[in-house]
Tab-separated table of C-alpha atoms in Angstrom:
chain	number	residue	atom	x	y	z
A	1	MET	CA	0.072	0.024	-0.005
A	2	LEU	CA	2.786	2.346	0.921
A	3	GLN	CA	4.045	1.666	-2.305
A	4	ASP	CA	1.268	2.020	-4.370
A	5	LEU	CA	1.434	5.659	-2.893
A	6	GLU	CA	5.002	6.140	-3.420
A	7	LYS	CA	4.384	5.244	-6.928
A	8	ASN	CA	1.575	7.320	-7.305
A	9	PHE	CA	3.261	10.682	-5.878
A	10	SER	CA	6.233	10.083	-7.961
A	11	GLU	CA	3.762	9.969	-11.084
A	12	ILE	CA	2.123	12.923	-10.016
A	13	GLU	CA	5.288	14.676	-9.218
A	14	LYS	CA	6.436	14.079	-13.035
A	15	LYS	CA	3.391	15.170	-14.120
A	16	ILE	CA	3.999	18.205	-12.654
A	17	LEU	CA	7.345	18.706	-13.595
A	18	LEU	CA	6.255	18.103	-17.218
A	19	LEU	CA	3.408	20.993	-17.030
A	20	GLN	CA	5.742	23.245	-15.425
A	21	LYS	CA	8.035	22.409	-18.331
A	22	ASN	CA	5.102	23.020	-20.986
A	23	TYR	CA	3.838	26.170	-19.042
A	24	LYS	CA	7.659	27.690	-19.430
A	25	ASN	CA	7.619	27.084	-23.261
A	26	LEU	CA	4.205	28.353	-23.863
A	27	ALA	CA	4.975	31.660	-21.842
A	28	GLU	CA	8.058	31.954	-23.847
A	29	LYS	CA	6.279	31.525	-27.016
A	30	PHE	CA	3.705	33.839	-25.800
A	31	SER	CA	6.119	36.547	-25.190
A	32	GLU	CA	7.874	36.135	-28.315
A	33	LEU	CA	4.527	36.239	-30.184
A	34	SER	CA	3.862	39.252	-28.394
A	35	ILE	CA	6.769	40.948	-29.525
A	36	GLU	CA	6.335	39.855	-33.026
A	37	HIS	CA	2.476	41.308	-32.558
A	38	GLU	CA	3.606	44.629	-31.611
A	39	ASP	CA	6.105	44.890	-34.776
A	40	LEU	CA	3.687	43.583	-36.930
A	41	LYS	CA	1.322	46.397	-35.722
A	42	LYS	CA	3.531	48.923	-36.118
A	43	LYS	CA	4.307	47.967	-39.904
A	44	TYR	CA	1.090	48.013	-40.558
A	45	ASP	CA	0.507	51.550	-38.787
A	46	GLU	CA	3.245	52.889	-40.614
A	47	GLU	CA	2.173	51.048	-44.197
A	48	ARG	CA	-1.626	52.913	-43.267
A	49	LYS	CA	0.022	55.999	-42.895
A	50	LYS	CA	1.874	55.577	-46.013
A	51	GLY	CA	-1.315	54.674	-47.972
A	52	GLN	CA	-3.137	57.964	-46.674
A	53	VAL	CA	-0.266	60.176	-48.055
A	54	LEU	CA	-0.605	58.211	-51.498
A	55	ALA	CA	-4.266	59.039	-51.548
A	56	GLU	CA	-3.672	62.411	-50.601
A	57	GLU	CA	-0.923	62.700	-53.319
A	58	GLN	CA	-3.347	61.359	-55.933
A	59	LYS	CA	-6.342	63.757	-55.024
A	60	ASN	CA	-4.191	66.706	-55.690
A	61	ILE	CA	-2.321	65.588	-58.640
A	62	LYS	CA	-5.530	65.040	-60.255
A	63	LEU	CA	-7.090	68.428	-58.599
A	64	TYR	CA	-3.671	70.160	-60.003
A	65	SER	CA	-4.685	68.189	-63.439
A	66	ALA	CA	-8.056	69.453	-63.563
A	67	ILE	CA	-6.784	73.166	-62.635
A	68	SER	CA	-4.515	72.671	-65.532
A	69	GLY	CA	-7.327	72.186	-68.039
A	70	ASN	CA	-7.243	68.506	-68.138
A	71	PRO	CA	-10.928	67.557	-69.664
A	72	GLU	CA	-11.195	64.387	-67.647
A	73	HIS	CA	-10.781	66.229	-64.060
A	74	ASN	CA	-13.167	69.124	-65.130
A	75	ARG	CA	-16.003	67.665	-63.050
A	76	LEU	CA	-13.472	66.837	-59.942
A	77	MET	CA	-12.483	70.877	-60.431
A	78	LYS	CA	-16.246	71.917	-60.146
A	79	ASN	CA	-16.800	69.901	-57.221
A	80	HIS	CA	-13.827	71.033	-55.613
A	81	ILE	CA	-14.689	74.651	-56.139
A	82	ASN	CA	-18.400	73.908	-55.244
A	83	ARG	CA	-16.867	72.339	-51.903
A	84	LEU	CA	-14.727	75.293	-51.556
A	85	VAL	CA	-17.830	77.712	-51.806
A	86	LYS	CA	-20.065	76.126	-49.469
A	87	GLU	CA	-17.170	76.082	-47.031
A	88	VAL	CA	-16.970	79.938	-47.308
A	89	ASP	CA	-20.593	80.165	-47.173
A	90	PHE	CA	-20.978	77.882	-43.923
A	91	CYS	CA	-18.401	80.333	-42.360
A	92	ILE	CA	-20.319	83.715	-43.300
A	93	ALA	CA	-23.487	82.350	-41.845
A	94	GLN	CA	-21.489	81.515	-38.635
A	95	LEU	CA	-20.249	85.085	-38.556
A	96	GLN	CA	-23.534	86.372	-39.041
A	97	ASN	CA	-25.336	84.358	-36.050
A	98	SER	CA	-22.442	85.666	-34.006
A	99	GLY	CA	-22.859	89.072	-34.535
A	100	LEU	CA	-19.549	90.091	-36.165
């Protein structure tokens, strides 16, 4: 009976040591993956910012093209001018409402 208890205790002890080893391995892997995740997030943010800059540059190129008289972009120019006029009208209305 005592031998059975010692044998069971020994098996439990082996299992505990195996669990500890597995836990350490998983903790290390988690740490590595966390670092990799942060790096990927930074790269994603950088690429997203580059995409936004490129989209803004493309918009500006189309606008410059429309200003220079390119017939393909006349509608874009008209829309841009209309948007600016609306913005100016809104500012004038705000100034009038504030009593200036």
